[in-house]
XYZ file of C-alpha atoms in Angstrom:
318
model
C -27.780 -6.146 -1.239
C -24.445 -5.890 0.406
C -24.402 -3.394 3.065
C -21.002 -1.717 3.816
C -20.680 0.267 7.094
C -17.873 2.698 7.372
C -16.875 3.209 11.001
C -15.316 6.229 12.088
C -14.071 7.626 15.321
C -13.252 11.309 16.407
C -10.539 12.698 14.193
C -11.101 10.575 11.264
C -9.602 11.573 7.757
C -12.312 12.715 5.324
C -10.526 11.270 2.250
C -10.132 7.698 4.058
C -14.032 7.860 4.031
C -14.748 9.703 0.766
C -12.307 7.580 -1.420
C -13.449 4.041 -0.812
C -17.197 5.007 -0.109
C -17.135 6.977 -3.403
C -15.890 3.660 -5.192
C -18.585 1.451 -3.808
C -21.331 4.421 -4.749
C -20.192 4.423 -8.270
C -20.722 0.666 -8.536
C -24.649 1.626 -8.964
C -24.175 4.065 -12.060
C -21.799 1.629 -13.979
C -24.054 -1.466 -13.233
C -27.521 0.165 -13.611
C -28.759 -1.054 -10.472
C -27.696 -0.571 -6.620
C -25.289 -3.133 -5.626
C -24.286 -1.967 -2.115
C -26.147 -0.041 0.587
C -23.784 2.351 2.280
C -23.867 3.405 6.005
C -21.524 5.350 8.304
C -21.485 4.268 11.808
C -19.667 4.787 15.091
C -19.555 3.865 18.476
C -22.630 5.827 19.805
C -24.006 7.189 16.604
C -24.749 11.081 16.303
C -22.278 13.694 14.832
C -18.470 12.647 14.848
C -16.021 15.155 14.074
C -13.474 14.810 11.510
C -9.828 16.030 11.811
C -10.658 18.848 9.488
C -13.326 20.027 12.178
C -16.286 18.790 10.039
C -19.060 16.764 11.848
C -20.648 13.889 9.994
C -24.035 12.402 11.320
C -23.624 8.480 11.949
C -25.569 5.527 13.255
C -24.836 3.806 16.313
C -22.911 0.550 15.358
C -25.478 -1.693 17.421
C -28.371 -0.509 15.050
C -26.707 -1.820 11.922
C -25.989 -5.393 11.001
C -23.281 -4.931 8.084
C -21.761 -7.599 5.461
C -18.576 -5.579 5.510
C -17.353 -3.162 8.249
C -14.602 -0.882 7.296
C -12.540 0.906 10.065
C -11.602 4.260 8.681
C -8.266 5.873 9.307
C -7.593 8.908 11.224
C -5.996 10.103 14.631
C -4.824 7.141 16.462
C -5.273 8.158 20.067
C -9.144 8.602 20.051
C -9.641 5.192 18.107
C -7.772 3.439 20.939
C -10.080 4.594 23.568
C -11.614 1.524 25.376
C -15.240 2.436 24.189
C -14.378 2.766 20.737
C -12.260 -0.468 20.720
C -15.323 -2.276 22.287
C -17.832 -0.897 19.810
C -15.490 -1.862 16.930
C -15.322 -5.678 18.507
C -18.992 -5.899 18.719
C -19.371 -4.474 15.004
C -16.709 -6.773 13.569
C -18.210 -9.767 15.260
C -21.508 -9.455 13.053
C -19.923 -9.158 9.710
C -18.782 -11.750 7.365
C -15.768 -9.235 6.061
C -13.887 -6.390 7.919
C -11.310 -4.175 6.368
C -9.246 -0.919 7.547
C -7.880 2.171 5.521
C -4.623 3.576 6.712
C -4.349 3.990 10.482
C -7.793 2.174 10.864
C -5.546 -0.906 10.908
C -4.468 -0.036 14.519
C -8.053 -0.040 15.508
C -8.790 -3.423 13.292
C -5.605 -4.823 15.448
C -7.094 -3.769 18.693
C -10.176 -6.088 17.955
C -7.862 -8.912 17.558
C -8.727 -10.006 14.300
C -5.388 -9.360 12.881
C -3.465 -11.638 15.093
C -1.400 -14.181 12.839
C -2.643 -12.553 9.869
C -0.947 -10.334 7.291
C -1.786 -6.442 7.214
C -0.508 -3.183 6.129
C -1.095 0.615 7.177
C 0.357 3.652 6.164
C 4.098 3.397 5.721
C 5.005 6.432 8.115
C 3.174 4.439 10.885
C 4.326 0.798 10.104
C 7.245 0.909 12.565
C 4.708 2.207 15.240
C 2.216 -0.646 14.234
C 4.959 -3.344 14.234
C 6.027 -2.266 17.641
C 2.777 -2.159 18.989
C 1.118 -5.179 17.388
C 3.956 -8.007 17.328
C 1.326 -10.790 16.571
C 0.612 -9.120 13.349
C 2.590 -9.975 10.365
C 2.941 -6.415 9.044
C 3.623 -5.864 5.274
C 4.696 -2.027 5.620
C 5.304 -1.462 1.579
C 1.912 -3.068 0.326
C -0.878 -0.960 -1.058
C -3.504 -3.350 0.462
C -3.372 -6.875 2.075
C -6.080 -9.510 1.792
C -5.907 -12.440 4.390
C -8.945 -14.539 4.503
C -12.021 -12.286 5.303
C -9.725 -9.731 7.013
C -8.391 -6.906 4.572
C -6.229 -3.938 5.273
C -4.867 -0.905 2.997
C -2.060 1.636 3.273
C -2.765 5.319 3.636
C -5.182 7.660 2.035
C -5.875 7.100 -1.722
C -5.013 3.384 -1.155
C -8.335 3.149 0.333
C -9.712 3.213 -3.168
C -7.444 0.526 -4.320
C -8.915 -1.713 -1.390
C -12.487 -0.760 -2.417
C -11.914 -1.739 -6.108
C -10.364 -4.805 -4.856
C -13.378 -5.673 -2.814
C -15.578 -4.767 -5.485
C -13.761 -7.003 -7.927
C -13.960 -9.886 -5.212
C -17.977 -9.422 -5.107
C -19.024 -8.157 -8.581
C -16.404 -9.226 -11.027
C -13.280 -7.525 -12.667
C -15.397 -5.874 -15.293
C -17.542 -3.945 -12.824
C -14.246 -2.850 -10.846
C -12.571 -1.651 -14.170
C -15.773 0.333 -15.157
C -15.665 1.898 -11.451
C -11.964 2.807 -11.899
C -12.848 4.223 -15.061
C -15.569 6.272 -13.642
C -13.292 7.613 -10.838
C -10.455 8.306 -13.375
C -8.048 6.198 -11.116
C -5.611 3.207 -11.918
C -7.536 -0.123 -12.619
C -6.588 -1.554 -9.816
C -2.863 -1.220 -8.228
C -2.048 -4.559 -7.168
C -1.908 -5.309 -3.351
C 1.688 -6.243 -3.573
C 2.533 -3.057 -5.261
C 4.918 -0.581 -3.360
C 3.329 2.248 -1.596
C 5.870 4.828 -3.061
C 8.644 4.659 -5.708
C 12.012 4.538 -4.798
C 12.564 7.594 -7.125
C 9.891 9.849 -5.067
C 11.464 8.574 -1.813
C 14.762 10.007 -2.534
C 13.387 13.170 -3.793
C 16.677 14.858 -5.047
C 16.494 18.772 -5.143
C 18.521 19.421 -8.272
C 17.845 18.565 -12.079
C 21.266 16.964 -12.473
C 20.749 14.197 -9.661
C 17.199 13.557 -10.828
C 18.317 13.145 -14.444
C 21.102 10.760 -13.240
C 18.342 8.885 -11.423
C 16.150 8.729 -14.433
C 19.165 7.505 -16.485
C 19.743 4.836 -14.178
C 16.150 3.604 -14.159
C 16.050 3.332 -18.207
C 19.299 1.424 -18.049
C 18.921 -0.778 -14.982
C 19.919 -3.772 -17.296
C 23.229 -2.384 -18.123
C 26.295 -1.421 -15.807
C 25.902 1.522 -14.030
C 29.249 2.492 -12.098
C 29.272 6.002 -10.519
C 31.266 7.309 -13.742
C 28.462 6.707 -16.159
C 25.768 8.340 -13.634
C 28.163 11.350 -13.181
C 28.269 11.699 -17.002
C 24.656 11.702 -17.129
C 24.498 14.531 -14.627
C 27.141 16.213 -16.593
C 29.195 16.459 -13.167
C 32.588 15.181 -12.475
C 32.754 11.960 -10.530
C 33.894 13.515 -7.501
C 31.373 16.383 -7.699
C 28.443 13.874 -8.525
C 29.265 11.337 -5.696
C 29.207 14.429 -2.958
C 26.110 15.996 -4.444
C 24.234 12.566 -4.813
C 24.788 11.820 -1.134
C 23.984 15.292 0.024
C 20.679 15.335 -1.815
C 19.494 11.561 -1.396
C 21.296 10.292 1.768
C 22.602 7.602 -0.150
C 25.514 6.480 -2.329
C 24.818 6.141 -6.289
C 25.442 2.323 -5.698
C 22.917 1.827 -2.965
C 20.282 3.814 -4.810
C 20.760 1.904 -8.062
C 20.356 -1.252 -5.965
C 16.986 0.044 -4.640
C 15.798 0.820 -8.269
C 16.800 -2.662 -9.280
C 14.806 -4.255 -6.294
C 11.864 -1.928 -7.209
C 11.773 -3.092 -10.909
C 12.401 -6.641 -9.961
C 9.399 -6.553 -7.481
C 7.130 -5.273 -10.182
C 8.148 -8.157 -12.513
C 7.794 -10.441 -9.649
C 4.215 -9.589 -8.916
C 2.979 -9.405 -12.533
C 3.772 -12.980 -13.617
C 5.678 -16.262 -13.445
C 8.812 -15.244 -15.019
C 11.745 -16.995 -13.769
C 13.667 -15.338 -10.900
C 16.896 -16.009 -12.857
C 15.458 -13.998 -15.773
C 14.275 -11.174 -13.891
C 17.735 -10.757 -11.908
C 19.277 -10.349 -15.332
C 16.540 -7.792 -16.706
C 17.235 -5.523 -14.082
C 20.848 -5.843 -13.834
C 21.484 -7.836 -10.781
C 22.634 -10.979 -13.215
C 23.466 -13.185 -10.143
C 20.040 -14.240 -8.750
C 21.882 -14.649 -5.201
C 22.527 -10.861 -5.360
C 19.049 -10.091 -6.137
C 18.009 -12.293 -3.158
C 20.411 -10.534 -0.683
C 19.248 -7.078 -1.991
C 15.406 -8.262 -1.494
C 16.297 -9.505 2.360
C 18.160 -6.196 3.163
C 15.349 -3.829 1.584
C 12.102 -5.905 2.298
C 13.014 -8.458 4.930
C 12.148 -11.380 2.417
C 13.303 -13.008 -0.427
C 11.971 -12.743 -4.162
C 10.205 -15.983 -4.093
C 8.516 -15.173 -0.702
C 7.436 -11.832 -2.091
C 6.026 -13.589 -5.073
C 4.089 -16.049 -2.676
C 2.380 -13.165 -0.999
C 1.550 -11.357 -4.082
C 0.118 -14.745 -5.229
C -1.980 -15.023 -1.880
C -3.639 -11.739 -2.468
C -4.605 -12.536 -5.940
C -6.141 -15.909 -4.912
C -8.133 -14.265 -2.290
C -9.355 -11.832 -4.810
C -10.521 -14.650 -7.176
C -11.804 -17.296 -4.935
Protein backbone atom coordinates (compact mmCIF):
# COMPACT_ATOMS: atom_id res chain seq x y z
CA UNK A 1 0.00 0.00 0.00
CA UNK A 2 1.26 3.45 -0.92
CA UNK A 3 1.91 5.52 2.21
CA UNK A 4 1.37 9.28 1.86
CA UNK A 5 2.80 11.54 4.58
CA UNK A 6 1.40 15.07 4.83
CA UNK A 7 4.05 17.18 6.53
CA UNK A 8 2.71 20.21 8.42
CA UNK A 9 4.42 23.05 10.22
CA UNK A 10 2.97 25.61 12.66
CA UNK A 11 0.43 27.87 10.96
CA UNK A 12 -0.46 25.36 8.23
CA UNK A 13 -3.67 25.97 6.28
CA UNK A 14 -6.43 23.46 6.90
CA UNK A 15 -7.75 23.34 3.34
CA UNK A 16 -4.26 22.75 1.95
CA UNK A 17 -4.24 19.57 4.04
CA UNK A 18 -7.89 18.49 3.92
CA UNK A 19 -8.33 18.91 0.13
CA UNK A 20 -5.60 16.54 -1.12
CA UNK A 21 -5.96 14.22 1.87
CA UNK A 22 -9.68 13.86 1.12
CA UNK A 23 -8.90 12.99 -2.50
CA UNK A 24 -6.53 10.18 -1.51
CA UNK A 25 -9.02 8.96 1.10
CA UNK A 26 -11.78 8.76 -1.52
CA UNK A 27 -9.81 6.21 -3.56
CA UNK A 28 -10.75 3.51 -1.05
CA UNK A 29 -14.48 3.93 -1.55
CA UNK A 30 -14.34 4.12 -5.36
CA UNK A 31 -11.88 1.21 -5.69
CA UNK A 32 -13.55 -0.96 -3.05
CA UNK A 33 -10.24 -1.53 -1.26
CA UNK A 34 -7.66 0.63 0.54
CA UNK A 35 -5.08 1.99 -1.87
CA UNK A 36 -3.27 4.48 0.37
CA UNK A 37 -2.21 4.75 3.98
CA UNK A 38 -2.44 8.39 5.06
CA UNK A 39 -0.43 9.90 7.92
CA UNK A 40 0.17 13.45 9.13
CA UNK A 41 3.73 14.22 10.14
CA UNK A 42 5.71 17.13 11.55
CA UNK A 43 9.22 17.91 12.70
CA UNK A 44 8.80 16.58 16.23
CA UNK A 45 5.35 14.99 16.31
CA UNK A 46 2.60 15.91 18.73
CA UNK A 47 0.02 18.64 18.28
CA UNK A 48 0.69 21.25 15.55
CA UNK A 49 -1.55 24.32 15.53
CA UNK A 50 -3.05 25.46 12.23
CA UNK A 51 -3.45 29.09 11.14
CA UNK A 52 -7.07 28.84 12.33
CA UNK A 53 -5.91 27.88 15.83
CA UNK A 54 -6.92 24.21 15.52
CA UNK A 55 -4.34 21.77 16.97
CA UNK A 56 -3.81 18.58 15.01
CA UNK A 57 -2.04 15.43 16.28
CA UNK A 58 0.95 14.39 14.17
CA UNK A 59 3.67 11.74 14.07
CA UNK A 60 7.34 12.65 14.18
CA UNK A 61 8.80 12.51 10.69
CA UNK A 62 11.57 10.18 11.82
CA UNK A 63 9.01 7.56 12.84
CA UNK A 64 7.42 7.38 9.39
CA UNK A 65 8.83 6.00 6.14
CA UNK A 66 6.62 7.34 3.35
CA UNK A 67 6.46 6.59 -0.35
CA UNK A 68 5.28 10.16 -0.97
CA UNK A 69 5.80 13.23 1.23
CA UNK A 70 3.53 16.22 0.65
CA UNK A 71 4.59 19.52 2.20
CA UNK A 72 1.45 21.41 3.19
CA UNK A 73 1.23 25.16 2.72
CA UNK A 74 0.68 27.77 5.38
CA UNK A 75 2.46 30.66 7.02
CA UNK A 76 5.91 30.89 5.46
CA UNK A 77 8.05 32.13 8.37
CA UNK A 78 7.51 29.07 10.64
CA UNK A 79 8.25 26.58 7.88
CA UNK A 80 11.61 28.23 7.19
CA UNK A 81 12.90 27.69 10.75
CA UNK A 82 16.09 25.58 10.70
CA UNK A 83 14.57 22.70 12.66
CA UNK A 84 11.61 22.50 10.26
CA UNK A 85 13.84 22.64 7.17
CA UNK A 86 16.14 19.96 8.60
CA UNK A 87 13.20 17.67 9.31
CA UNK A 88 11.81 18.27 5.81
CA UNK A 89 15.14 17.35 4.21
CA UNK A 90 15.38 14.14 6.21
CA UNK A 91 11.75 13.23 5.48
CA UNK A 92 12.12 13.82 1.75
CA UNK A 93 15.40 11.92 1.52
CA UNK A 94 13.65 8.62 2.22
CA UNK A 95 10.65 9.16 -0.11
CA UNK A 96 10.33 8.06 -3.70
CA UNK A 97 8.22 11.12 -4.51
CA UNK A 98 7.80 14.56 -2.94
CA UNK A 99 5.22 17.28 -3.51
CA UNK A 100 4.06 20.61 -2.17
CA UNK A 101 0.75 22.40 -1.88
CA UNK A 102 0.60 26.19 -2.19
CA UNK A 103 3.29 27.89 -0.08
CA UNK A 104 4.61 24.47 0.88
CA UNK A 105 6.78 25.05 -2.21
CA UNK A 106 8.93 27.37 -0.05
CA UNK A 107 9.74 24.49 2.28
CA UNK A 108 10.25 22.11 -0.63
CA UNK A 109 12.67 24.62 -2.19
CA UNK A 110 14.59 24.84 1.09
CA UNK A 111 15.35 21.12 0.83
CA UNK A 112 17.21 21.80 -2.43
CA UNK A 113 15.08 19.32 -4.37
CA UNK A 114 13.67 22.08 -6.58
CA UNK A 115 17.05 23.40 -7.73
CA UNK A 116 17.08 23.31 -11.52
CA UNK A 117 13.51 22.03 -11.64
CA UNK A 118 10.19 23.58 -12.63
CA UNK A 119 7.76 24.42 -9.83
CA UNK A 120 4.76 26.54 -8.94
CA UNK A 121 3.14 28.07 -5.88
CA UNK A 122 0.25 30.41 -5.11
CA UNK A 123 0.30 33.20 -7.70
CA UNK A 124 0.26 35.87 -4.97
CA UNK A 125 3.56 34.57 -3.58
CA UNK A 126 5.18 33.68 -6.92
CA UNK A 127 7.30 36.83 -7.21
CA UNK A 128 8.65 36.37 -3.68
CA UNK A 129 9.33 32.71 -4.48
CA UNK A 130 11.22 33.60 -7.66
CA UNK A 131 13.37 36.15 -5.83
CA UNK A 132 14.14 33.84 -2.92
CA UNK A 133 14.88 30.76 -5.07
CA UNK A 134 16.46 31.89 -8.37
CA UNK A 135 17.68 28.36 -9.10
CA UNK A 136 14.08 27.14 -9.38
CA UNK A 137 12.33 27.56 -12.74
CA UNK A 138 9.14 29.07 -11.39
CA UNK A 139 5.92 28.75 -13.40
CA UNK A 140 3.75 31.27 -11.54
CA UNK A 141 0.53 30.64 -13.44
CA UNK A 142 0.38 26.83 -13.46
CA UNK A 143 -2.16 24.81 -11.46
CA UNK A 144 0.45 22.15 -10.74
CA UNK A 145 3.83 21.12 -12.09
CA UNK A 146 5.42 17.68 -12.30
CA UNK A 147 9.19 17.56 -12.85
CA UNK A 148 10.45 14.03 -12.43
CA UNK A 149 9.60 12.76 -8.95
CA UNK A 150 9.08 16.30 -7.63
CA UNK A 151 5.61 17.86 -7.84
CA UNK A 152 4.20 21.20 -6.75
CA UNK A 153 0.81 22.89 -6.90
CA UNK A 154 -0.70 26.33 -6.72
CA UNK A 155 -2.88 27.63 -3.92
CA UNK A 156 -5.60 26.03 -1.85
CA UNK A 157 -7.96 23.97 -4.06
CA UNK A 158 -5.15 23.33 -6.56
CA UNK A 159 -3.96 20.79 -3.99
CA UNK A 160 -6.95 18.66 -5.02
CA UNK A 161 -5.86 18.88 -8.67
CA UNK A 162 -2.38 17.80 -7.60
CA UNK A 163 -3.79 14.85 -5.65
CA UNK A 164 -5.96 13.76 -8.59
CA UNK A 165 -2.93 13.89 -10.87
CA UNK A 166 -0.89 11.79 -8.43
CA UNK A 167 -3.77 9.32 -8.14
CA UNK A 168 -3.98 9.10 -11.92
CA UNK A 169 -0.23 8.45 -12.12
CA UNK A 170 -0.52 5.69 -9.48
CA UNK A 171 -3.90 4.10 -10.14
CA UNK A 172 -4.91 5.14 -13.66
CA UNK A 173 -7.30 7.65 -15.18
CA UNK A 174 -10.50 5.79 -14.28
CA UNK A 175 -9.87 5.81 -10.53
CA UNK A 176 -8.95 9.50 -10.70
CA UNK A 177 -12.15 10.22 -12.63
CA UNK A 178 -14.30 8.37 -10.09
CA UNK A 179 -12.62 10.23 -7.23
CA UNK A 180 -13.31 13.58 -8.89
CA UNK A 181 -16.97 12.60 -9.28
CA UNK A 182 -17.11 11.58 -5.63
CA UNK A 183 -15.65 14.94 -4.59
CA UNK A 184 -17.84 16.84 -7.10
CA UNK A 185 -14.84 18.59 -8.63
CA UNK A 186 -13.46 18.94 -12.13
CA UNK A 187 -11.69 15.89 -13.43
CA UNK A 188 -8.75 17.11 -13.43
CA UNK A 189 -7.69 20.62 -14.38
CA UNK A 190 -4.55 20.38 -16.49
CA UNK A 191 -1.34 21.33 -14.76
CA UNK A 192 -0.69 23.97 -17.39
CA UNK A 193 -4.06 25.59 -16.93
CA UNK A 194 -4.07 29.15 -15.62
CA UNK A 195 -4.56 29.59 -11.87
CA UNK A 196 -7.16 32.27 -12.58
CA UNK A 197 -9.03 33.52 -15.63
CA UNK A 198 -8.31 36.93 -17.05
CA UNK A 199 -12.00 37.79 -16.64
CA UNK A 200 -11.88 37.22 -12.89
CA UNK A 201 -8.53 38.99 -12.56
CA UNK A 202 -9.92 42.20 -14.10
CA UNK A 203 -13.02 42.18 -11.84
CA UNK A 204 -14.93 45.18 -13.23
CA UNK A 205 -17.44 46.70 -10.85
CA UNK A 206 -20.21 47.60 -13.30
CA UNK A 207 -22.48 45.34 -15.31
CA UNK A 208 -21.73 47.35 -18.45
CA UNK A 209 -17.99 46.69 -18.38
CA UNK A 210 -18.56 43.04 -17.46
CA UNK A 211 -20.95 42.79 -20.40
CA UNK A 212 -18.33 44.25 -22.74
CA UNK A 213 -15.71 41.76 -21.52
CA UNK A 214 -18.13 38.86 -21.95
CA UNK A 215 -18.92 40.08 -25.47
CA UNK A 216 -15.19 40.24 -26.25
CA UNK A 217 -14.62 36.72 -24.98
CA UNK A 218 -17.45 35.38 -27.15
CA UNK A 219 -16.16 37.14 -30.28
CA UNK A 220 -12.38 36.81 -29.98
CA UNK A 221 -11.99 35.64 -33.57
CA UNK A 222 -13.49 38.90 -34.85
CA UNK A 223 -12.12 42.47 -34.88
CA UNK A 224 -12.82 44.08 -31.51
CA UNK A 225 -12.14 47.81 -31.79
CA UNK A 226 -13.12 50.02 -28.88
CA UNK A 227 -16.18 51.20 -30.79
CA UNK A 228 -17.61 47.69 -30.87
CA UNK A 229 -16.97 47.10 -27.17
CA UNK A 230 -18.48 50.47 -26.28
CA UNK A 231 -21.59 49.52 -28.23
CA UNK A 232 -21.85 46.24 -26.30
CA UNK A 233 -21.66 48.26 -23.06
CA UNK A 234 -24.19 50.79 -24.35
CA UNK A 235 -21.76 53.66 -23.71
CA UNK A 236 -20.11 56.28 -25.88
CA UNK A 237 -16.54 55.50 -26.90
CA UNK A 238 -15.22 58.20 -24.60
CA UNK A 239 -17.31 57.10 -21.62
CA UNK A 240 -16.41 53.45 -22.22
CA UNK A 241 -12.67 54.04 -22.50
CA UNK A 242 -12.59 56.08 -19.29
CA UNK A 243 -14.80 53.65 -17.35
CA UNK A 244 -12.93 50.58 -18.60
CA UNK A 245 -9.54 51.84 -17.52
CA UNK A 246 -10.92 52.99 -14.16
CA UNK A 247 -12.51 49.59 -13.39
CA UNK A 248 -9.87 47.24 -14.79
CA UNK A 249 -6.66 49.28 -14.75
CA UNK A 250 -6.07 48.44 -18.42
CA UNK A 251 -7.02 49.70 -21.85
CA UNK A 252 -9.66 47.72 -23.78
CA UNK A 253 -7.01 46.69 -26.32
CA UNK A 254 -4.74 45.26 -23.62
CA UNK A 255 -7.65 43.41 -22.01
CA UNK A 256 -8.67 41.86 -25.33
CA UNK A 257 -5.07 40.76 -25.89
CA UNK A 258 -5.06 39.03 -22.48
CA UNK A 259 -8.32 37.24 -23.25
CA UNK A 260 -6.92 36.06 -26.58
CA UNK A 261 -3.76 34.75 -24.94
CA UNK A 262 -5.86 32.90 -22.36
CA UNK A 263 -7.99 31.28 -25.07
CA UNK A 264 -4.92 30.37 -27.12
CA UNK A 265 -3.21 28.87 -24.10
CA UNK A 266 -6.15 26.58 -23.47
CA UNK A 267 -6.06 25.33 -27.07
CA UNK A 268 -2.30 24.84 -26.97
CA UNK A 269 -2.67 22.69 -23.87
CA UNK A 270 -5.47 20.53 -25.18
CA UNK A 271 -4.01 19.21 -28.43
CA UNK A 272 -1.65 19.37 -31.37
CA UNK A 273 -3.55 22.07 -33.29
CA UNK A 274 -1.07 24.15 -35.37
CA UNK A 275 -0.08 27.45 -33.79
CA UNK A 276 -1.09 29.31 -36.94
CA UNK A 277 -4.63 27.93 -36.76
CA UNK A 278 -4.90 28.79 -33.06
CA UNK A 279 -3.73 32.34 -33.73
CA UNK A 280 -6.45 32.79 -36.34
CA UNK A 281 -9.13 31.18 -34.17
CA UNK A 282 -8.56 33.55 -31.23
CA UNK A 283 -8.22 36.70 -33.29
CA UNK A 284 -4.47 37.25 -33.51
CA UNK A 285 -4.43 36.23 -37.20
CA UNK A 286 -0.67 36.76 -37.32
CA UNK A 287 1.24 34.05 -35.36
CA UNK A 288 4.05 36.51 -34.70
CA UNK A 289 1.64 38.87 -32.93
CA UNK A 290 0.51 35.96 -30.78
CA UNK A 291 4.10 35.01 -29.99
CA UNK A 292 4.92 38.56 -28.86
CA UNK A 293 1.80 38.65 -26.67
CA UNK A 294 2.71 35.31 -25.04
CA UNK A 295 6.27 36.41 -24.31
CA UNK A 296 5.03 39.70 -22.84
CA UNK A 297 2.39 38.08 -20.59
CA UNK A 298 3.90 34.67 -19.75
CA UNK A 299 7.60 35.09 -20.52
CA UNK A 300 7.64 32.26 -23.07
CA UNK A 301 6.49 31.57 -26.60
CA UNK A 302 3.39 29.48 -27.46
CA UNK A 303 5.66 26.64 -28.60
CA UNK A 304 7.56 26.67 -25.30
CA UNK A 305 4.30 26.67 -23.33
CA UNK A 306 3.08 23.67 -25.30
CA UNK A 307 6.31 21.81 -24.51
CA UNK A 308 5.85 22.54 -20.80
CA UNK A 309 2.27 21.22 -20.87
CA UNK A 310 3.38 18.13 -22.80
CA UNK A 311 6.17 17.50 -20.30
CA UNK A 312 3.68 17.46 -17.44
CA UNK A 313 1.40 15.10 -19.35
CA UNK A 314 4.32 12.77 -20.13
CA UNK A 315 5.20 12.53 -16.44
CA UNK A 316 1.58 11.73 -15.59
CA UNK A 317 1.40 8.86 -18.05
CA UNK A 318 4.94 7.52 -17.78
